[in-house]
CSV table of C-alpha atoms and ligand atoms in Angstrom, one decimal:
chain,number,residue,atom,x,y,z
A,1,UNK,CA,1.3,19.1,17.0
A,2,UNK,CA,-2.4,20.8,17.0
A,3,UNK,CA,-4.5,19.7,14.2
A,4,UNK,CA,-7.7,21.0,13.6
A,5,UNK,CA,-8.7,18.8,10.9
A,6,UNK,CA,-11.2,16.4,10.3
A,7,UNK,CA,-11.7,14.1,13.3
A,8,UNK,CA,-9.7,10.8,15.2
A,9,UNK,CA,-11.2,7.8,14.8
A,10,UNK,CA,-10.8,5.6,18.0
A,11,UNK,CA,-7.8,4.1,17.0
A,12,UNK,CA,-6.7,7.7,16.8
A,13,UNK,CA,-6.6,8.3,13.3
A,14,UNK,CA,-7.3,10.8,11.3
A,15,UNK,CA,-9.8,11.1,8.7
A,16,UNK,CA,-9.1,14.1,6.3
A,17,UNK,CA,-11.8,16.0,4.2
A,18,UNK,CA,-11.7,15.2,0.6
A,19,UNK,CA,-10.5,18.5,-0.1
A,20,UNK,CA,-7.6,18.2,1.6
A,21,UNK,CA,-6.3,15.6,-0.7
A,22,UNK,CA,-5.0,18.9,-2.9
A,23,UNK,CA,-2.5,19.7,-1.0
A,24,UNK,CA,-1.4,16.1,-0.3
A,25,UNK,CA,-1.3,15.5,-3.7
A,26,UNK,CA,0.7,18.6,-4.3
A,27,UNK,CA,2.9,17.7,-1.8
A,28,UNK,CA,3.4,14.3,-2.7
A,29,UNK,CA,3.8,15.3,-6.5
A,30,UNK,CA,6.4,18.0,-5.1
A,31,UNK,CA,8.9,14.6,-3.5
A,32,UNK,CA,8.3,12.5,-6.4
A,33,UNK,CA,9.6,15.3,-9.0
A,34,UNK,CA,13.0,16.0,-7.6
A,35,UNK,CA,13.3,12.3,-7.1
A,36,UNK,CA,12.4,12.2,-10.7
A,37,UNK,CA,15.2,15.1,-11.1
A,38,UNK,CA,18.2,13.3,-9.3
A,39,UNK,CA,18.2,10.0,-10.9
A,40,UNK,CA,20.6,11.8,-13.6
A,41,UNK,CA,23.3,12.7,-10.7
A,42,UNK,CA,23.0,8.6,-9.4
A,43,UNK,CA,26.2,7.8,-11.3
A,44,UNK,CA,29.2,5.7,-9.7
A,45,UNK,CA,32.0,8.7,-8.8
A,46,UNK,CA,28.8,10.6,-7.1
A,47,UNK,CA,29.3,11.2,-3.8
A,48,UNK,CA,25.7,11.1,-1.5
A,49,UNK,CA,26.3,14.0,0.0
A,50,UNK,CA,26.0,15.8,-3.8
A,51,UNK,CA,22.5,14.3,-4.3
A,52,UNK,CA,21.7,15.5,-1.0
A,53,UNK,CA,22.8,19.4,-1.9
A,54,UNK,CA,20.8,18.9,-5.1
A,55,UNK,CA,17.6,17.9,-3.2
A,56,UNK,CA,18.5,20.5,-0.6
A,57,UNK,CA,18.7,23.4,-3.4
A,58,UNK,CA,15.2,21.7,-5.5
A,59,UNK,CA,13.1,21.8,-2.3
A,60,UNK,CA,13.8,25.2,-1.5
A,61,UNK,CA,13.8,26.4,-5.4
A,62,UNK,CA,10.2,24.6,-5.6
A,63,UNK,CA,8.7,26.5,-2.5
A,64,UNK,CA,8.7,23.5,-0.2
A,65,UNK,CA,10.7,23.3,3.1
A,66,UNK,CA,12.4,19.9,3.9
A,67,UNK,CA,10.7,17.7,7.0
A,68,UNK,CA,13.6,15.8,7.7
A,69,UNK,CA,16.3,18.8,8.4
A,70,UNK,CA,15.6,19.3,12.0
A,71,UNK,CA,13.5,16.4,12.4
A,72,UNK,CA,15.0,15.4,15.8
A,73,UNK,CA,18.4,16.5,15.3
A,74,UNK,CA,18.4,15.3,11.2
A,75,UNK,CA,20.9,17.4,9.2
A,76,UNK,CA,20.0,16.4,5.8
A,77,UNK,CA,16.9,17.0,3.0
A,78,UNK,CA,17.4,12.9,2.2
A,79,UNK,CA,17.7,9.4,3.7
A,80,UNK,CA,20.0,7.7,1.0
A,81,UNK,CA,20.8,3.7,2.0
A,82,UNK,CA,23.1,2.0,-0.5
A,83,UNK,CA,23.6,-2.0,-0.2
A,84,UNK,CA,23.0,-3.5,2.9
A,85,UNK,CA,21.4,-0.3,4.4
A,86,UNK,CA,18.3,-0.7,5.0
A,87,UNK,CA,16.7,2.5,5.8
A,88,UNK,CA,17.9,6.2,7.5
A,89,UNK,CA,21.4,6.1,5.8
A,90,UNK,CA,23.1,9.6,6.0
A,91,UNK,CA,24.6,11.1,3.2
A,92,UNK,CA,27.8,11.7,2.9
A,93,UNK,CA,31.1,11.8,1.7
A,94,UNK,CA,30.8,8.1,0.4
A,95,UNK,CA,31.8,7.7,-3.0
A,96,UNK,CA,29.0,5.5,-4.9
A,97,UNK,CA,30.8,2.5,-7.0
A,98,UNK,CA,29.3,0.6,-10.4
A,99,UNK,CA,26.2,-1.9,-9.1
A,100,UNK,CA,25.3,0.3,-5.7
A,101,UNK,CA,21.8,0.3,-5.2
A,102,UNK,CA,20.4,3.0,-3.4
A,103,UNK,CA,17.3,4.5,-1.9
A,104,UNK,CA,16.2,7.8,-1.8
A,105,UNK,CA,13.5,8.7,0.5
A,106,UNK,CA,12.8,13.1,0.3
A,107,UNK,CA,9.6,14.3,2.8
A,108,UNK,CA,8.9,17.9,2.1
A,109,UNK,CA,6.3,20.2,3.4
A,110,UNK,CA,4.4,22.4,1.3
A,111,UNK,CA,1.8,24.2,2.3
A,112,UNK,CA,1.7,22.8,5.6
A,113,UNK,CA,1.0,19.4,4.0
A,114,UNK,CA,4.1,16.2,4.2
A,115,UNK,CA,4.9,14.9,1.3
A,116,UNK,CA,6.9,11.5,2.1
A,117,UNK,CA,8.4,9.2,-0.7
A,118,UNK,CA,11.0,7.0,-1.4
A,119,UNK,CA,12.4,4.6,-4.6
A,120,UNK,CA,15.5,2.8,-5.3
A,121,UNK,CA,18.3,3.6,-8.1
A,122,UNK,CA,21.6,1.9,-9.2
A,123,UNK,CA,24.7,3.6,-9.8
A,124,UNK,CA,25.9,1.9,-13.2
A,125,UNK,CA,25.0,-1.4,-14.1
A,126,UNK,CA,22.2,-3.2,-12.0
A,127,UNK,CA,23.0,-6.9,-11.4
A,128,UNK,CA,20.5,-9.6,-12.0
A,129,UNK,CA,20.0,-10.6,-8.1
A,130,UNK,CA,19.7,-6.4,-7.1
A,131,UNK,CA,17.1,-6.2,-9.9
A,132,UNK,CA,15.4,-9.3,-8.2
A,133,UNK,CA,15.1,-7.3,-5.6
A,134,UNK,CA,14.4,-4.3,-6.8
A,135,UNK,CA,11.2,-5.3,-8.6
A,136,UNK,CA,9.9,-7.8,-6.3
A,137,UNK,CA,10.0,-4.4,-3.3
A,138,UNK,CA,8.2,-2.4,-5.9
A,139,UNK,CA,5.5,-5.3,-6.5
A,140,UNK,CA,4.9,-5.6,-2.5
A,141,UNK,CA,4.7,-2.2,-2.4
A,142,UNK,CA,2.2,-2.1,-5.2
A,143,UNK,CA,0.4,-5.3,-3.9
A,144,UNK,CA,0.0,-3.6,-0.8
A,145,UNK,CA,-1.7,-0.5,-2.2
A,146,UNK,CA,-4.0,-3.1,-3.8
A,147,UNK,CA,-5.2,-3.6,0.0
A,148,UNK,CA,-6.4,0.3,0.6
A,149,UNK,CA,-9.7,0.9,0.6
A,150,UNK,CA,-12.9,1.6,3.4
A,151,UNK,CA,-13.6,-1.7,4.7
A,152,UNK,CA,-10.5,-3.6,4.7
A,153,UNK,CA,-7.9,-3.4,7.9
A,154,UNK,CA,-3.9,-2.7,7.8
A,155,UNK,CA,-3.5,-6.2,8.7
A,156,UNK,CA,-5.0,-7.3,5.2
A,157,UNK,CA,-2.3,-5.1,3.9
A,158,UNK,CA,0.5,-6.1,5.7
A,159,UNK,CA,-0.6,-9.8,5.1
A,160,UNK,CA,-0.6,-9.4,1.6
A,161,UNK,CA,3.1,-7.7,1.2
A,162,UNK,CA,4.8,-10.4,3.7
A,163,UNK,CA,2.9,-13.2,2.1
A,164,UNK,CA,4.1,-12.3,-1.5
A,165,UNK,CA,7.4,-11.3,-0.6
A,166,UNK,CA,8.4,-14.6,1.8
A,167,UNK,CA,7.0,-16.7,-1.8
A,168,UNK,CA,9.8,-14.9,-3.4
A,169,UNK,CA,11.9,-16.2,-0.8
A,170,UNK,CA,12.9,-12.8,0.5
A,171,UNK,CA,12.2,-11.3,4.0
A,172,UNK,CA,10.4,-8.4,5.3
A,173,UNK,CA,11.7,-6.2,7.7
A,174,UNK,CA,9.9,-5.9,10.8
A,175,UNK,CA,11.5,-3.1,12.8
A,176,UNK,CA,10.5,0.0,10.5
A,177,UNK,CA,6.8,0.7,9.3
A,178,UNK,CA,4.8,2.8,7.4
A,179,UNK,CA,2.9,5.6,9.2
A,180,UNK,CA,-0.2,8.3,9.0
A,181,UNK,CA,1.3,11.3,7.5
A,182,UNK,CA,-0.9,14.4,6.3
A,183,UNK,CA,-0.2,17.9,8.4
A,184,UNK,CA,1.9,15.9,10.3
A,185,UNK,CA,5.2,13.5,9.4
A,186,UNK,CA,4.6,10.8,11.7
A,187,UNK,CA,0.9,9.9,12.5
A,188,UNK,CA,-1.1,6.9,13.6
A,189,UNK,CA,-1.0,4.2,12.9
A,190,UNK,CA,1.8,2.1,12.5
A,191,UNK,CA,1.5,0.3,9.1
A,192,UNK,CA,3.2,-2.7,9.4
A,193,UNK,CA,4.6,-4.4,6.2
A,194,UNK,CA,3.8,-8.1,7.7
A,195,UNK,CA,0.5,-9.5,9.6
A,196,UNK,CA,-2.8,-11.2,9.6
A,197,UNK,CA,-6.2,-10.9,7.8
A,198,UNK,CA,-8.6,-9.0,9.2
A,199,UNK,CA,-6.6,-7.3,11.8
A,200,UNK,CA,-5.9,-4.1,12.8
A,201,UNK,CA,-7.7,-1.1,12.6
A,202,UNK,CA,-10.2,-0.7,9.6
A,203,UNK,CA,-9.8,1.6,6.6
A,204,UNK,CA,-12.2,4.2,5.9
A,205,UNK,CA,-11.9,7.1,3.7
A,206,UNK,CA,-10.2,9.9,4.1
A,207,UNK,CA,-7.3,8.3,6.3
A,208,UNK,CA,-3.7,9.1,4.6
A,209,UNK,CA,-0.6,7.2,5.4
A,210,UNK,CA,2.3,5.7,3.8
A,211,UNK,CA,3.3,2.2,2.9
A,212,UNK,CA,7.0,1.7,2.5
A,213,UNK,CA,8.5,-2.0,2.7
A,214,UNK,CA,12.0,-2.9,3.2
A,215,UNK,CA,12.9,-6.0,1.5
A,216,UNK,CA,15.6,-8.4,2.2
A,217,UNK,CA,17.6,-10.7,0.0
A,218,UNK,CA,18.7,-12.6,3.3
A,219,UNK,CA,17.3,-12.7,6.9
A,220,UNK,CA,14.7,-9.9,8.0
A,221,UNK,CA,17.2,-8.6,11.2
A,222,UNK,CA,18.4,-5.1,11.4
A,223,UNK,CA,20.8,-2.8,13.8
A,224,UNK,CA,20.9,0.8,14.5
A,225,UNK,CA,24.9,2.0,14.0
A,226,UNK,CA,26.8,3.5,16.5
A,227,UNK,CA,25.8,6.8,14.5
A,228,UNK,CA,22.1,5.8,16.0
A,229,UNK,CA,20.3,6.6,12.8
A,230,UNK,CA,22.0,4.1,9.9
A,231,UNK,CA,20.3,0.9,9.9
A,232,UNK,CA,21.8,-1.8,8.4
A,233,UNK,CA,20.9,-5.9,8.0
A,234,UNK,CA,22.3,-8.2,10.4
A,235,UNK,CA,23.6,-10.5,8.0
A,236,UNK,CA,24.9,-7.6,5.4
A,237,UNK,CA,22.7,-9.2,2.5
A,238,UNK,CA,21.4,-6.4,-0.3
A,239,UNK,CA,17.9,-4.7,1.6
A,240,UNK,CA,15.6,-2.5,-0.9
A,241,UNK,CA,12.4,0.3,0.1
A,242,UNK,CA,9.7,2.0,-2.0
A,243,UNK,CA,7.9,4.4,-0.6
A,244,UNK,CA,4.2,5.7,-1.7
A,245,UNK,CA,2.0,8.0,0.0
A,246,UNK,CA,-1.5,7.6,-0.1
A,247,UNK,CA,-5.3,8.5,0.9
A,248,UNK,CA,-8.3,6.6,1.1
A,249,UNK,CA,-11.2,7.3,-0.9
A,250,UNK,CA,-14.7,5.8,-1.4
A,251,UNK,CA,-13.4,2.9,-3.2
A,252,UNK,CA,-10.1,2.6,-3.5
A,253,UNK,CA,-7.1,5.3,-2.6
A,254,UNK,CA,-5.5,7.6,-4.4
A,255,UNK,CA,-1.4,7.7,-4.5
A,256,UNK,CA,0.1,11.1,-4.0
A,257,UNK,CA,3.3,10.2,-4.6
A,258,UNK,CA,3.8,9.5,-8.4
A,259,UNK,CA,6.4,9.8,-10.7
A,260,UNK,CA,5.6,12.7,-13.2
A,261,UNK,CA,8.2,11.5,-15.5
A,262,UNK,CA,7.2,7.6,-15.4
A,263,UNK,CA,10.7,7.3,-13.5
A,264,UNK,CA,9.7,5.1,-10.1
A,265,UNK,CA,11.8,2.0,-10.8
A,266,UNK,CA,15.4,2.4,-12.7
A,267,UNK,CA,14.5,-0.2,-15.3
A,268,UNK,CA,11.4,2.0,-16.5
A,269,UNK,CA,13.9,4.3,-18.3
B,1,LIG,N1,11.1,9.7,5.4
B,1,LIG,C1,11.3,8.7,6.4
B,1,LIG,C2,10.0,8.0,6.5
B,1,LIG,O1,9.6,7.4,5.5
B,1,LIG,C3,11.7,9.3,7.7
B,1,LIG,C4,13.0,9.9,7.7
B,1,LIG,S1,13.3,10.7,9.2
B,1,LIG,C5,14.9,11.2,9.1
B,1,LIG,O2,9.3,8.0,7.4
B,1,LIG,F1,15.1,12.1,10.0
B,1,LIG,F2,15.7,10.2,9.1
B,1,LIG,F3,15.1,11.8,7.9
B,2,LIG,CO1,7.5,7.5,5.6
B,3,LIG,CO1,10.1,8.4,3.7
């Protein structure tokens, strides 16, 4: 897709004016209220085809457009993976059961700009090893944003998530990244969730992307099913996402992607 804005760095990536970061942040604020406004419906007895119409129906009602219905052949306003789904899951007619855990990843356009987050929920009561999980994802993901600002690379950031997950004893999933998002869904560059220091292209501000980890309780391995979008882990252990988007600024970044109610993680209340 054209895109008049800003300029490519020769990585080819995009650095956005500062004023763009509005409508990111009004996009991103527009993904991370209805995921605020379906944790209610994550009950066991839901089906995930019912949060899916709800997300559908908030989109639409907040004057957003959905990226992912029509995104190359997609049907649905939500990726939701439960268990051992590790990203793409479609919903469906599944009926969640007490100590599912879930993720919900919503992209919506608004204004032209993508807004793309995701965060985990648990339908009932959350077991001690899923909440392991759980908040050791959301602390890579959150150790990660630590890592964005001008001057430091993607490696530094991938480093840092692999190297605090693996001392958890927990793997990172290597066959799904993080990517530049902005007037587009799917940008450059790849950000991968594992790596070295000081390698990689180099942050400077105005670049916007997303950082979204997928955590496993057991080894990092993943397949596509035979419906080519679910992916699952090899060994069926419990796998975990969070989802942030973000933009680089002078000195740090700013997240777009916040929970207005406080609601990221399911333990927060
Ligand atoms: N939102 C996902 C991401 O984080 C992409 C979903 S594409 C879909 O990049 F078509 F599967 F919905
Ligand atoms: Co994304
Ligand atoms: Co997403």
């Amino acid at each position: 897709m054209d895109d008049p804005r800003g300029r490519l760095t020769k990585d080819g990536i995009r650095i956005y004016e500062r004023g763009d970061f509005a409508g990111m942040q009004a996009a991103g604020e527009c993904a991370a209220r209805i995921l605020d406004e379906v944790a209610p419906l994550v009950q066991p007895g839901a089906t995930t085809e019912a949060l899916d119409d709800f997300i559908r129906n908030r989109v639409t009602e907040l004057g957003a457009t959905s990226a992912t219905i029509g995104y190359r052949g997609y049907r649905h306003a939500s990726c939701i993976s439960v268990n051992h789904v590790v990203c793409h899951g479609i919903p469906g007619p599944k009926v969640l059961k007490d100590g599912d855990i879930l993720n919900i990843d919503v992209t919506v356009i608004l204004d032209g700009w993508f807004g793309d987050t995701s965060r985990m929920y648990v339908a009932g009561t959350l077991s001690r090893k899923a909440e392991r999980l759980l908040d050791v994802t959301h602390d890579a993901l959150m150790i990660g944003i630590e890592k964005v600002k001008p001057g430091n690379t993607f490696g530094d950031i991938g480093h840092a998530i692999q190297t605090y997950v693996e001392s958890q004893r927990m793997s990172v999933v290597r066959d799904f990244c993080g990517h530049g998002v902005g007037r587009v869904f799917h940008a450059p560059p790849n950000v991968l969730h594992y790596g070295r220091p000081g390698t990689g292209a180099t942050l400077e501000e105005g670049m916007i992307f997303t950082i979204e980890p997928m955590v496993n309780l057991g080894r990092p391995e993943t397949k596509v099913l035979a419906d080519d979008w679910t992916a699952v882990t090899r060994d069926k252990s419990l796998s975990a996402q969070y989802e942030h988007s973000v933009g680089v600024t002078a000195d740090g970044c700013e997240i777009f992607t916040l929970s207005p109610g406080g609601r990221f993680h399911p333990t927060w209340g």
